[in-house]
Coordinates of C-alpha atoms in Angstrom, one line a residue:
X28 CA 63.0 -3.9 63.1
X29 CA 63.9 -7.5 63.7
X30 CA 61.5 -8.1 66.2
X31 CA 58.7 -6.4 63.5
X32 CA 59.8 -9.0 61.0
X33 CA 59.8 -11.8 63.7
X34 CA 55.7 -10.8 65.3
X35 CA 54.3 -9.9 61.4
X36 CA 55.8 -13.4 59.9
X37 CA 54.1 -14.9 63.4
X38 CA 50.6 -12.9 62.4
X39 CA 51.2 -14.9 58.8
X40 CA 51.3 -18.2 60.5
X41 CA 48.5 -17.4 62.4
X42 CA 45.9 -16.2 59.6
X43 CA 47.5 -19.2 57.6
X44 CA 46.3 -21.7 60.2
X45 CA 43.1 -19.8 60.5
X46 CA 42.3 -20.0 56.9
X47 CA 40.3 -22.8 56.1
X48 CA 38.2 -21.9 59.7
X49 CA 37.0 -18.3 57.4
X50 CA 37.5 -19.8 53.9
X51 CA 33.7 -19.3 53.9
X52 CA 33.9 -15.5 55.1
X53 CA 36.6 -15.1 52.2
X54 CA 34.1 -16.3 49.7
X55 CA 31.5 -14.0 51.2
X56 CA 33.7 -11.1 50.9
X57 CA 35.2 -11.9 47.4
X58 CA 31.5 -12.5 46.5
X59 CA 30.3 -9.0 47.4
X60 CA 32.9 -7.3 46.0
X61 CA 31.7 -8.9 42.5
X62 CA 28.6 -7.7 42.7
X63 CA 28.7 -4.0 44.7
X64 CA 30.6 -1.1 43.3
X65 CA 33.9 -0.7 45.1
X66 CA 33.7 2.9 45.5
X67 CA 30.3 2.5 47.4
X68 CA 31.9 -0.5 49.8
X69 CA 29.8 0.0 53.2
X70 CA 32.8 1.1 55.3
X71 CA 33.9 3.5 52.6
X72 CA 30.5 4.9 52.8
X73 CA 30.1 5.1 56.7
X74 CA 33.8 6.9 56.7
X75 CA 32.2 9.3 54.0
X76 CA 29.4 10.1 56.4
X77 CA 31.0 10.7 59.5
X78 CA 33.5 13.2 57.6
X79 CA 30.8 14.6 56.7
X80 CA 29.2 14.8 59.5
X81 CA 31.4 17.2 61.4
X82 CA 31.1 19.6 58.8
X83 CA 28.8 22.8 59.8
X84 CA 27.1 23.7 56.9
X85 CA 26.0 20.0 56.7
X86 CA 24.5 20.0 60.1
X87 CA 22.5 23.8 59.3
X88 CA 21.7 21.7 56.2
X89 CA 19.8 19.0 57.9
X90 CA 18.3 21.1 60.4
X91 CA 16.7 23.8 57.7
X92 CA 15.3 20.5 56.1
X93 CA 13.5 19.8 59.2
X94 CA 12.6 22.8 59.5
X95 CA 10.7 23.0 56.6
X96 CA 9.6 19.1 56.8
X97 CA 7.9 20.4 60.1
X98 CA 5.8 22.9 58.8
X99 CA 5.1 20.3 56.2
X100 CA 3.7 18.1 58.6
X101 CA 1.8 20.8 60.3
X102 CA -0.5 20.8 56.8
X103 CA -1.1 16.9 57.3
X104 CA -2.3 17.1 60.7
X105 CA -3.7 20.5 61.2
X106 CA -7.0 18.6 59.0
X107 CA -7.2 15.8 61.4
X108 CA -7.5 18.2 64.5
X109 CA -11.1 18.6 65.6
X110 CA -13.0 21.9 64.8
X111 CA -13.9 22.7 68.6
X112 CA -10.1 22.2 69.6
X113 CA -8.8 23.7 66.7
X114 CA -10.5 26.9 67.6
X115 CA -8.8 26.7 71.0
X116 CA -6.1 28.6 69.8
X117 CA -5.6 31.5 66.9
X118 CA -3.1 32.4 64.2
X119 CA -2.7 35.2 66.7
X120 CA -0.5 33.6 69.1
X121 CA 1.4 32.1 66.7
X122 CA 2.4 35.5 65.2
X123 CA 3.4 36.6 68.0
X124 CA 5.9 33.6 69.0
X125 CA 6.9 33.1 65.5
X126 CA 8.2 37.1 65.6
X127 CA 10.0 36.4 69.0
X128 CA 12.2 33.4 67.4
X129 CA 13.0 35.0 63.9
X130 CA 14.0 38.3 66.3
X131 CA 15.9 36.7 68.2
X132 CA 17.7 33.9 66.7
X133 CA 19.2 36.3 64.4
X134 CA 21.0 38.1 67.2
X135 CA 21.9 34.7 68.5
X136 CA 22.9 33.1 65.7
X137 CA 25.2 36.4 64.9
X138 CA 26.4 35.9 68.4
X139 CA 27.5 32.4 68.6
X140 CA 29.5 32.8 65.5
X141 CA 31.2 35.9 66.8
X142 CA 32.0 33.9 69.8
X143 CA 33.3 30.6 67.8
X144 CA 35.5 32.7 65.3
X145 CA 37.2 34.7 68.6
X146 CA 37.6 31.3 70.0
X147 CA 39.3 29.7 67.0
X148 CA 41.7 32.6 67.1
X149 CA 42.3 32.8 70.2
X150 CA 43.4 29.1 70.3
X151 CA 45.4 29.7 67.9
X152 CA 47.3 32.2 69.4
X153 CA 47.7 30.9 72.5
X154 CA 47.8 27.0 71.8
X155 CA 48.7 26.1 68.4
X156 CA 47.8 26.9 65.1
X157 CA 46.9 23.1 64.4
X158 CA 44.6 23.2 67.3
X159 CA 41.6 25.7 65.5
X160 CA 40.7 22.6 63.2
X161 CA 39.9 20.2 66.3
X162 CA 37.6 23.5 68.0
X163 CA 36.0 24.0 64.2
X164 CA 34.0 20.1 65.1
X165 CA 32.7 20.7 68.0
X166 CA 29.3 18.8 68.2
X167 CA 28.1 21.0 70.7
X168 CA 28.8 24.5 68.8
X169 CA 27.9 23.0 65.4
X170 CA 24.5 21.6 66.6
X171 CA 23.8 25.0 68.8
X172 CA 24.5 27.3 65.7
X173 CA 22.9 24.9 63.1
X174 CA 19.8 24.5 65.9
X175 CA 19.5 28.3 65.6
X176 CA 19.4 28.8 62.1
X177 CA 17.1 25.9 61.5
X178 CA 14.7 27.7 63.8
X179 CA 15.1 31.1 62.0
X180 CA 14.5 29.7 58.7
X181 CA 11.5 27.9 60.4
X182 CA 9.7 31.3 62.0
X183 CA 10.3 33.3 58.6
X184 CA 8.9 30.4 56.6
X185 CA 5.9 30.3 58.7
X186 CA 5.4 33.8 59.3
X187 CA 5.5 34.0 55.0
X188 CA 3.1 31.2 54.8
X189 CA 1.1 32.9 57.4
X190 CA 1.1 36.2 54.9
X191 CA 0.2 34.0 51.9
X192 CA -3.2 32.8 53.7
X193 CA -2.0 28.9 53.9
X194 CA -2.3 29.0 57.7
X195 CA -5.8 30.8 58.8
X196 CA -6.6 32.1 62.3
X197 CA -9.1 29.4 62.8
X198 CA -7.0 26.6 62.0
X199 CA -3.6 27.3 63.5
X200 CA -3.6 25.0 66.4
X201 CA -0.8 22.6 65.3
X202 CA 1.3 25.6 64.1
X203 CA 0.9 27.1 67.4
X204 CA 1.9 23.4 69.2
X205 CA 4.8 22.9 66.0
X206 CA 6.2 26.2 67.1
X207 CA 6.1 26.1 71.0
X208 CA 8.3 22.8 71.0
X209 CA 10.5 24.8 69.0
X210 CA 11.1 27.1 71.5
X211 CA 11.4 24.2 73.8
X212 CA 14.3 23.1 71.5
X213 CA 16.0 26.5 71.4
X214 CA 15.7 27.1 74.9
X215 CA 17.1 23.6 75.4
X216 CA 20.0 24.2 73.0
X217 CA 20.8 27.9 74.5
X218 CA 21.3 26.3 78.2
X219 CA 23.4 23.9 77.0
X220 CA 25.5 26.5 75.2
X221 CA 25.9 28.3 77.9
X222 CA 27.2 25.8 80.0
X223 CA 29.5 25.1 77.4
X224 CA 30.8 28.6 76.9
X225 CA 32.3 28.5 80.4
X226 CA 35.1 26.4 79.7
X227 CA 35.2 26.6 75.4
X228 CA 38.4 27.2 74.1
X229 CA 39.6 26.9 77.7
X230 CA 43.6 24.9 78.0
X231 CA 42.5 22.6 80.4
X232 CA 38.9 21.9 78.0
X233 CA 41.5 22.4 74.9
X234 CA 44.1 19.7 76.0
X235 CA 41.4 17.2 76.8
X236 CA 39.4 17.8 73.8
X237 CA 43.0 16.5 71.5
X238 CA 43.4 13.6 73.8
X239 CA 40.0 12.4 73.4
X240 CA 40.1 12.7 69.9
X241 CA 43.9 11.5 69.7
X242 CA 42.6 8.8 72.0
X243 CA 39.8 7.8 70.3
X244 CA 41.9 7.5 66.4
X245 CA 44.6 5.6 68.2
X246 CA 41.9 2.8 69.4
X247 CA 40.7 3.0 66.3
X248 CA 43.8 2.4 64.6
X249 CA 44.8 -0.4 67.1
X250 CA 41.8 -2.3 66.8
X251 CA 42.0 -2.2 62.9
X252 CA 46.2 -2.5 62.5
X253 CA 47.3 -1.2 59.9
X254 CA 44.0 0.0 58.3
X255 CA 42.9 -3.4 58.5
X256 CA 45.6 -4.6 55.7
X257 CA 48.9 -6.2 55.7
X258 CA 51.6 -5.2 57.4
X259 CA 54.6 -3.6 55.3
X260 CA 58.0 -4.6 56.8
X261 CA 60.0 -6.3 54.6
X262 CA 60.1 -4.1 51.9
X263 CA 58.6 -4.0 48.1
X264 CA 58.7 -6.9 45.7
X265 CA 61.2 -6.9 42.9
X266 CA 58.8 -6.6 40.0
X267 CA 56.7 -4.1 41.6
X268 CA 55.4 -0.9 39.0
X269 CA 55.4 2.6 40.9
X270 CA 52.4 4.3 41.1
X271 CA 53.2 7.9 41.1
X272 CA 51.5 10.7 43.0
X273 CA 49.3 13.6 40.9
X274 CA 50.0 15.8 43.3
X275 CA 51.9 17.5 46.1
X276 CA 50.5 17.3 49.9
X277 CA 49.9 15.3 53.3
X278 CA 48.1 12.1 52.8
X279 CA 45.2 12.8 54.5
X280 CA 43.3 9.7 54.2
X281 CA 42.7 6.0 53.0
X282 CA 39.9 4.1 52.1
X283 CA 41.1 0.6 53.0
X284 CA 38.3 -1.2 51.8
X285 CA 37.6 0.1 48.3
X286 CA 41.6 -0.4 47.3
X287 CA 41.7 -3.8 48.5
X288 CA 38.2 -4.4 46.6
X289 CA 39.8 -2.4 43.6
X290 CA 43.4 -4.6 43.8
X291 CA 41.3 -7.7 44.4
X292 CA 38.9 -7.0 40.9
X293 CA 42.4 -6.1 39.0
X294 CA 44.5 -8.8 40.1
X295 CA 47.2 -7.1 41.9
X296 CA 48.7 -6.4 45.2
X297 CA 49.1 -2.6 46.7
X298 CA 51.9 -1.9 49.0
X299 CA 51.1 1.7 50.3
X300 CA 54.5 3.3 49.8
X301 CA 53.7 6.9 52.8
X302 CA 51.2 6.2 55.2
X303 CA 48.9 8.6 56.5
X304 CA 50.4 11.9 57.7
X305 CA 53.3 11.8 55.4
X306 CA 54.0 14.5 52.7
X307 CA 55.0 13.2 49.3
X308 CA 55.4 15.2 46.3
X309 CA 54.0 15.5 43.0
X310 CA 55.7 12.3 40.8
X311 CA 57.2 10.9 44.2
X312 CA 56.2 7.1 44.3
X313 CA 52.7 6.9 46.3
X314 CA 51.9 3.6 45.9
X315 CA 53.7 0.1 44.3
X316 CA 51.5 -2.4 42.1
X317 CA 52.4 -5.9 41.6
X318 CA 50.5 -9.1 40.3
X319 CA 48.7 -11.3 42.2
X320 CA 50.0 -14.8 42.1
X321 CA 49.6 -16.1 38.7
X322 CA 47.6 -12.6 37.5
X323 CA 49.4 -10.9 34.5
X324 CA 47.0 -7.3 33.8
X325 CA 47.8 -5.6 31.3
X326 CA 47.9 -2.2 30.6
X327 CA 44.8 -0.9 30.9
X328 CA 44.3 -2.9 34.3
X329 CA 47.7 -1.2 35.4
X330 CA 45.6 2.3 34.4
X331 CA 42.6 1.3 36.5
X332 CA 44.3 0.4 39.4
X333 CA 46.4 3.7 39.1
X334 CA 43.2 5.4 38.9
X335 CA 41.8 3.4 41.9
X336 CA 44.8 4.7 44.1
X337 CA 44.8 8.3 43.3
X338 CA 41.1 8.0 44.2
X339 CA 41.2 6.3 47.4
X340 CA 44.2 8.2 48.5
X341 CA 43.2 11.6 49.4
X342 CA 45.8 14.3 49.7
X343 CA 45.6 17.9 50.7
X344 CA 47.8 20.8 51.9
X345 CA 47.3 20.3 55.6
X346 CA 47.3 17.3 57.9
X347 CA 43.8 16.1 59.6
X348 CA 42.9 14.2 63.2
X349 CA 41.3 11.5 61.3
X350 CA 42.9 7.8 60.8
X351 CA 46.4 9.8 62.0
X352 CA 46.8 9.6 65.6
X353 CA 50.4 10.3 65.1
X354 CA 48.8 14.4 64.0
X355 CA 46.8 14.6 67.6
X356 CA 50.3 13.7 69.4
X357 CA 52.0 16.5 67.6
X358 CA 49.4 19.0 68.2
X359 CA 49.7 18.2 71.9
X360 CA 53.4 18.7 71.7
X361 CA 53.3 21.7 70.2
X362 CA 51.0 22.8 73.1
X363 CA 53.3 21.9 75.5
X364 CA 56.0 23.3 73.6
X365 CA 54.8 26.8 73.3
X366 CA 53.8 27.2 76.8
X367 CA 57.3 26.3 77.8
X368 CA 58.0 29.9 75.8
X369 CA 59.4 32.6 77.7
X370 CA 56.7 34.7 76.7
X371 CA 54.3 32.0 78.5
X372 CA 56.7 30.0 81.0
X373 CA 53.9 28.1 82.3
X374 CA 55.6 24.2 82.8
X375 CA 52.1 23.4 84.1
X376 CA 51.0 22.8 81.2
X377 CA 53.7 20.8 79.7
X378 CA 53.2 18.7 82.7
X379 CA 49.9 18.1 81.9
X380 CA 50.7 17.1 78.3
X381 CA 52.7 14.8 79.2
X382 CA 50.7 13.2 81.6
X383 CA 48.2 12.7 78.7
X384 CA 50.5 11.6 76.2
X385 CA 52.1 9.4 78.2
X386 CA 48.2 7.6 79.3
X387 CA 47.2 8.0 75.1
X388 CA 50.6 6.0 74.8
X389 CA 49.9 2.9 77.3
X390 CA 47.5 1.5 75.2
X391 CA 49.4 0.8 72.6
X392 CA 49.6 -2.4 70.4
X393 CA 52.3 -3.7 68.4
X394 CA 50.5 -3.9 64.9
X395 CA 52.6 -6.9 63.2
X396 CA 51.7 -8.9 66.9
X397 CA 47.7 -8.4 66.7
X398 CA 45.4 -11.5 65.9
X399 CA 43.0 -10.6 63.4
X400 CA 40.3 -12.9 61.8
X401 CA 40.1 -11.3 58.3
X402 CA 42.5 -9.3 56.4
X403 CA 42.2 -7.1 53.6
X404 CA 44.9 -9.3 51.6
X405 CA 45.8 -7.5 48.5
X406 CA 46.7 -4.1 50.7
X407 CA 50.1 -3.4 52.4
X408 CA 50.3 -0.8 54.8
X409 CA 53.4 0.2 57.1
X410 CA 52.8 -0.5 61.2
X411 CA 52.9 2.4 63.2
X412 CA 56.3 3.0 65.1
X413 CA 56.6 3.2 68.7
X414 CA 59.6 5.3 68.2
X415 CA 57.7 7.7 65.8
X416 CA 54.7 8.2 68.6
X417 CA 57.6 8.7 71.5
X418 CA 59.2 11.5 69.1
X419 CA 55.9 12.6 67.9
X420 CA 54.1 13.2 71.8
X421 CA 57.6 14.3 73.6
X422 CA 60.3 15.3 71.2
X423 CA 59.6 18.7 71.4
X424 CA 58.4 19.6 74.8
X425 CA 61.4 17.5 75.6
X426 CA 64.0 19.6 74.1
X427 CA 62.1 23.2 74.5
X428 CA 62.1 22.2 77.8
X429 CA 65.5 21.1 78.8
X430 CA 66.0 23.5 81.5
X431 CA 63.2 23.0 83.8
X432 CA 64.0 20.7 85.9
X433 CA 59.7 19.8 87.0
X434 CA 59.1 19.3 83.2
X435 CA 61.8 16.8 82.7
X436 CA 61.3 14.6 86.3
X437 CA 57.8 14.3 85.2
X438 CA 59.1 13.3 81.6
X439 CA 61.4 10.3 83.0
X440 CA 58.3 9.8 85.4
X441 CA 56.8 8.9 82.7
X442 CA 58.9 7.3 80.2
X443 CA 59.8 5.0 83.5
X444 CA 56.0 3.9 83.5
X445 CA 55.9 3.0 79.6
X446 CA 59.1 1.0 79.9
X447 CA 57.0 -1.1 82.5
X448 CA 54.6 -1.6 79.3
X449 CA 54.2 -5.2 77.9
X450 CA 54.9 -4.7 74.5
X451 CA 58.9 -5.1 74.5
X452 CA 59.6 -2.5 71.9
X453 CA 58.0 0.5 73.4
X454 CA 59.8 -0.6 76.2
X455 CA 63.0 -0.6 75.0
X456 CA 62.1 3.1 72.6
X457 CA 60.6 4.4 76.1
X458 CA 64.1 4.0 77.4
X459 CA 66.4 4.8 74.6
X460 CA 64.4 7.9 74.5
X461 CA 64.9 8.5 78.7
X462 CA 68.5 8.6 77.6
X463 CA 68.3 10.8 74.8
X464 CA 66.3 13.6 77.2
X465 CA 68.4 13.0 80.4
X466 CA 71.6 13.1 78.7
X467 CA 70.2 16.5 77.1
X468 CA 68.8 17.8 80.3
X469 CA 72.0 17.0 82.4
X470 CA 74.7 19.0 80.0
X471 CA 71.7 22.1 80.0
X472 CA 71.4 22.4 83.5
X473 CA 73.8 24.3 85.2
X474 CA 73.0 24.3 88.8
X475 CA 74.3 21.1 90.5
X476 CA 71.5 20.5 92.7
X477 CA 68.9 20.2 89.9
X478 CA 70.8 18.1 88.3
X479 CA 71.0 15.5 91.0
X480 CA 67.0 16.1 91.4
X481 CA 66.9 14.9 87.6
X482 CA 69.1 12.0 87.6
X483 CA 67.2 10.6 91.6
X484 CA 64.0 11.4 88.8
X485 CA 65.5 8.9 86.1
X486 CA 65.4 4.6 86.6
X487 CA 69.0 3.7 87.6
X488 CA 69.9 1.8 84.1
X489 CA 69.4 5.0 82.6
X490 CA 71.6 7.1 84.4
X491 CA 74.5 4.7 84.2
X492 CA 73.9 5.2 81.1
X493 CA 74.1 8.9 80.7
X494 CA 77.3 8.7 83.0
X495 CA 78.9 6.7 79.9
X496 CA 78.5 8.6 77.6
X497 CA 78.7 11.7 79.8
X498 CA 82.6 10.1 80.6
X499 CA 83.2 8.9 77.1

């Protein structure tokens, strides 16, 4: 913790040198907030998007709009099409194709849901329970399915249109053209659902799926430390006002950006008391308020700003992937953990999660150390630990699988190579915890030969180390 308090009160002198260089940016930023509404702050609203973008109904939304935008079309240009080429083709033949695709992207639409929902549960059975909520956003299901149900509503709105006398058989030539690239579409859609139907749900496509996705939040994270704020390491201020939580649940997420905007137009500071991923319970302090510099808000301000956090805080039942890389290490612990079940006995696996973990884990950044140009200054979030992430990725698997002997060599395999990492206190947690998990492995294992297997696995240091407190 030392060390924390010695890098983020470096990071202070840094952005305090820096400060007149982006005193200009400041006043841009302060500026904007003035004049745009803080709950429709640009990153707030991209962050919105995208989590709304992996939701399915959103993306059967967008493509029944289309859909329907496309037959619009069709009624601009079918006029502008020539008489002699528009006679070319007949209503006929678009019948015919627009029965074929409301036929059969029923039974495929019907399909592919049977075959996500038995994939969701079958994941959960044999992975994790957690894991069914990563498989839920796949892009490549969700556009397949939505794809097909855009193109069903498509053929039964053109075959009623077609009923209704708005499309004749003399002037159906773009309907025809329309409805032939939208077989084009399906048929490109149903090839590529095919090919990814021979490894969905799969471990190996399973495992790699949470590491991208764990991969892809930690990088996030590290680029942006600590949500972009301040870090939180030395504690609350005396005078600061608790901001209580309305309700029990995992903090799911944070919108930065609006609460420093909010803070910044009440005057205060916000030092984020849980961080993303923890539970906290209903009246258990979420957030704590203090004035900014000279600022003195009264009440009312204090109620706005209460308001502002509950807001921008979102809390549900159930931790999510997103903005908590510390959730897609668990889940990939739990993976390993259950196949290391006597029911399952398949070490493979927990080999392979650690592998991951352990690659997930090499980029990582001490938080307080990081340089950043601009800061969102009235917002105090806590770092993330490099203890936490070591506990979180191998605590488990560690301990379920104390007795196999392949599953703990490749563990102090790895936890050797994140010592060898630059930032000093993974280091040193990568080897406190190689001590923790040999020490546990070596009073397990019965069988003197494995034993000795293990500790010619482990870095020397650690194994005198174990022999201490083995002795003591």
């Amino acid at each position: 913790m030392s060390n924390m308090k010695k890098r983020a009160s470096a990071l202070k002198d840094k952005l305090g040198d820096k400060q007149s260089d982006h005193s200009y940016l400041s006043r841009f930023g302060e500026r904007f907030e003035d004049v745009w509404p803080a709950h429709l702050m640009p990153q707030t609203v991209l962050r919105r998007l995208g989590e709304y973008s992996r939701k399915l109904w959103v993306r059967v939304l967008i493509m029944g709009f289309l859909s329907v935008a496309a037959l619009g079309l069709t009624q601009v240009l079918e006029p502008l099409v020539p008489d002699e080429l528009a006679r070319t083709l007949t209503g006929d033949g678009a019948d015919r194709l627009l029965q074929i695709i409301a036929n059969a992207m029923l039974a495929a639409t019907i399909f592919s849901i049977t075959v996500m929902v038995s994939v969701f549960r079958a994941s959960s059975q044999q992975w994790t329970p957690r894991v069914h909520r990563l498989i839920i956003q796949d892009k490549t299901t969700q556009n397949t399915i939505a794809v097909f149900i855009g193109a069903y509503v498509y053929a039964l709105i053109a075959i009623i249109l077609r009923e209704l006398g708005v499309y004749t058989d003399e002037r159906s030539f773009v309907l025809f053209i329309t409805t032939v690239l939208v077989l084009a579409v399906i048929v490109i859609y149903l090839i590529r659902w095919v090919f990814h139907l021979q490894g969905f749900g799969s471990l190996i496509n399973t495992t790699r799926q949470i590491e991208q996705v764990t991969s892809e939040n930690f990088q996030e994270r590290l680029q942006n430390p600590c949500l972009g704020a301040n870090p939180l390491i030395d504690g609350f201020p005396k005078n600061a006002r608790k901001v209580l939580a309305k309700e029990s649940g995992y903090i799911q997420k944070i919108y930065p950006e609006t609460l420093n905007s909010e803070a910044r137009a009440q005057g205060v500071d916000v030092y984020m008391c849980e961080t993303i991923g923890n539970f906290i319970f209903l009246n258990e302090p979420l957030a704590m308020v203090v004035p900014h510099g000279d600022a003195n808000p009264d009440g009312q301000e204090y109620d706005e700003i209460d308001d502002a956090i509950s807001a921008n805080v979102v809390i549900g039942d159930v931790r999510t992937f997103d903005q908590d890389p510390r959730f897609g290490l668990i889940v990939m612990g739990e993976v390993a953990s259950k196949a290391l079940s006597p029911g399952i006995n398949d070490p493979g696996t927990a080999i392979d999660v650690i592998t991951r973990v352990g690659r997930i884990l090499s980029d990582y950044k001490d938080e307080t150390a990081t340089d950043r140009d601009e800061v969102l200054d009235r917002l105090y979030v806590t770092p993330l630990s490099a203890s936490d992430l070591l506990d979180d990725g191998f605590a488990a698997l560690a301990r379920d699988g104390e007795t196999v002997v392949e599953v703990q060599v490749r563990l102090q395999d790895t936890l050797s190579g994140l010592r060898r990492h630059p930032d000093e206190e993974l280091s040193r947690q990568a080897k406190k915890f190689a001590i923790t998990s040999l020490h546990r492995a070596l009073v397990a294992l019965e069988f003197a030969p494995d034993r000795e297997q293990l500790r010619s696995a482990a870095d020397k240091d650690v194994v005198e180390a174990v022999d201490k407190m083995m002795e003591g």
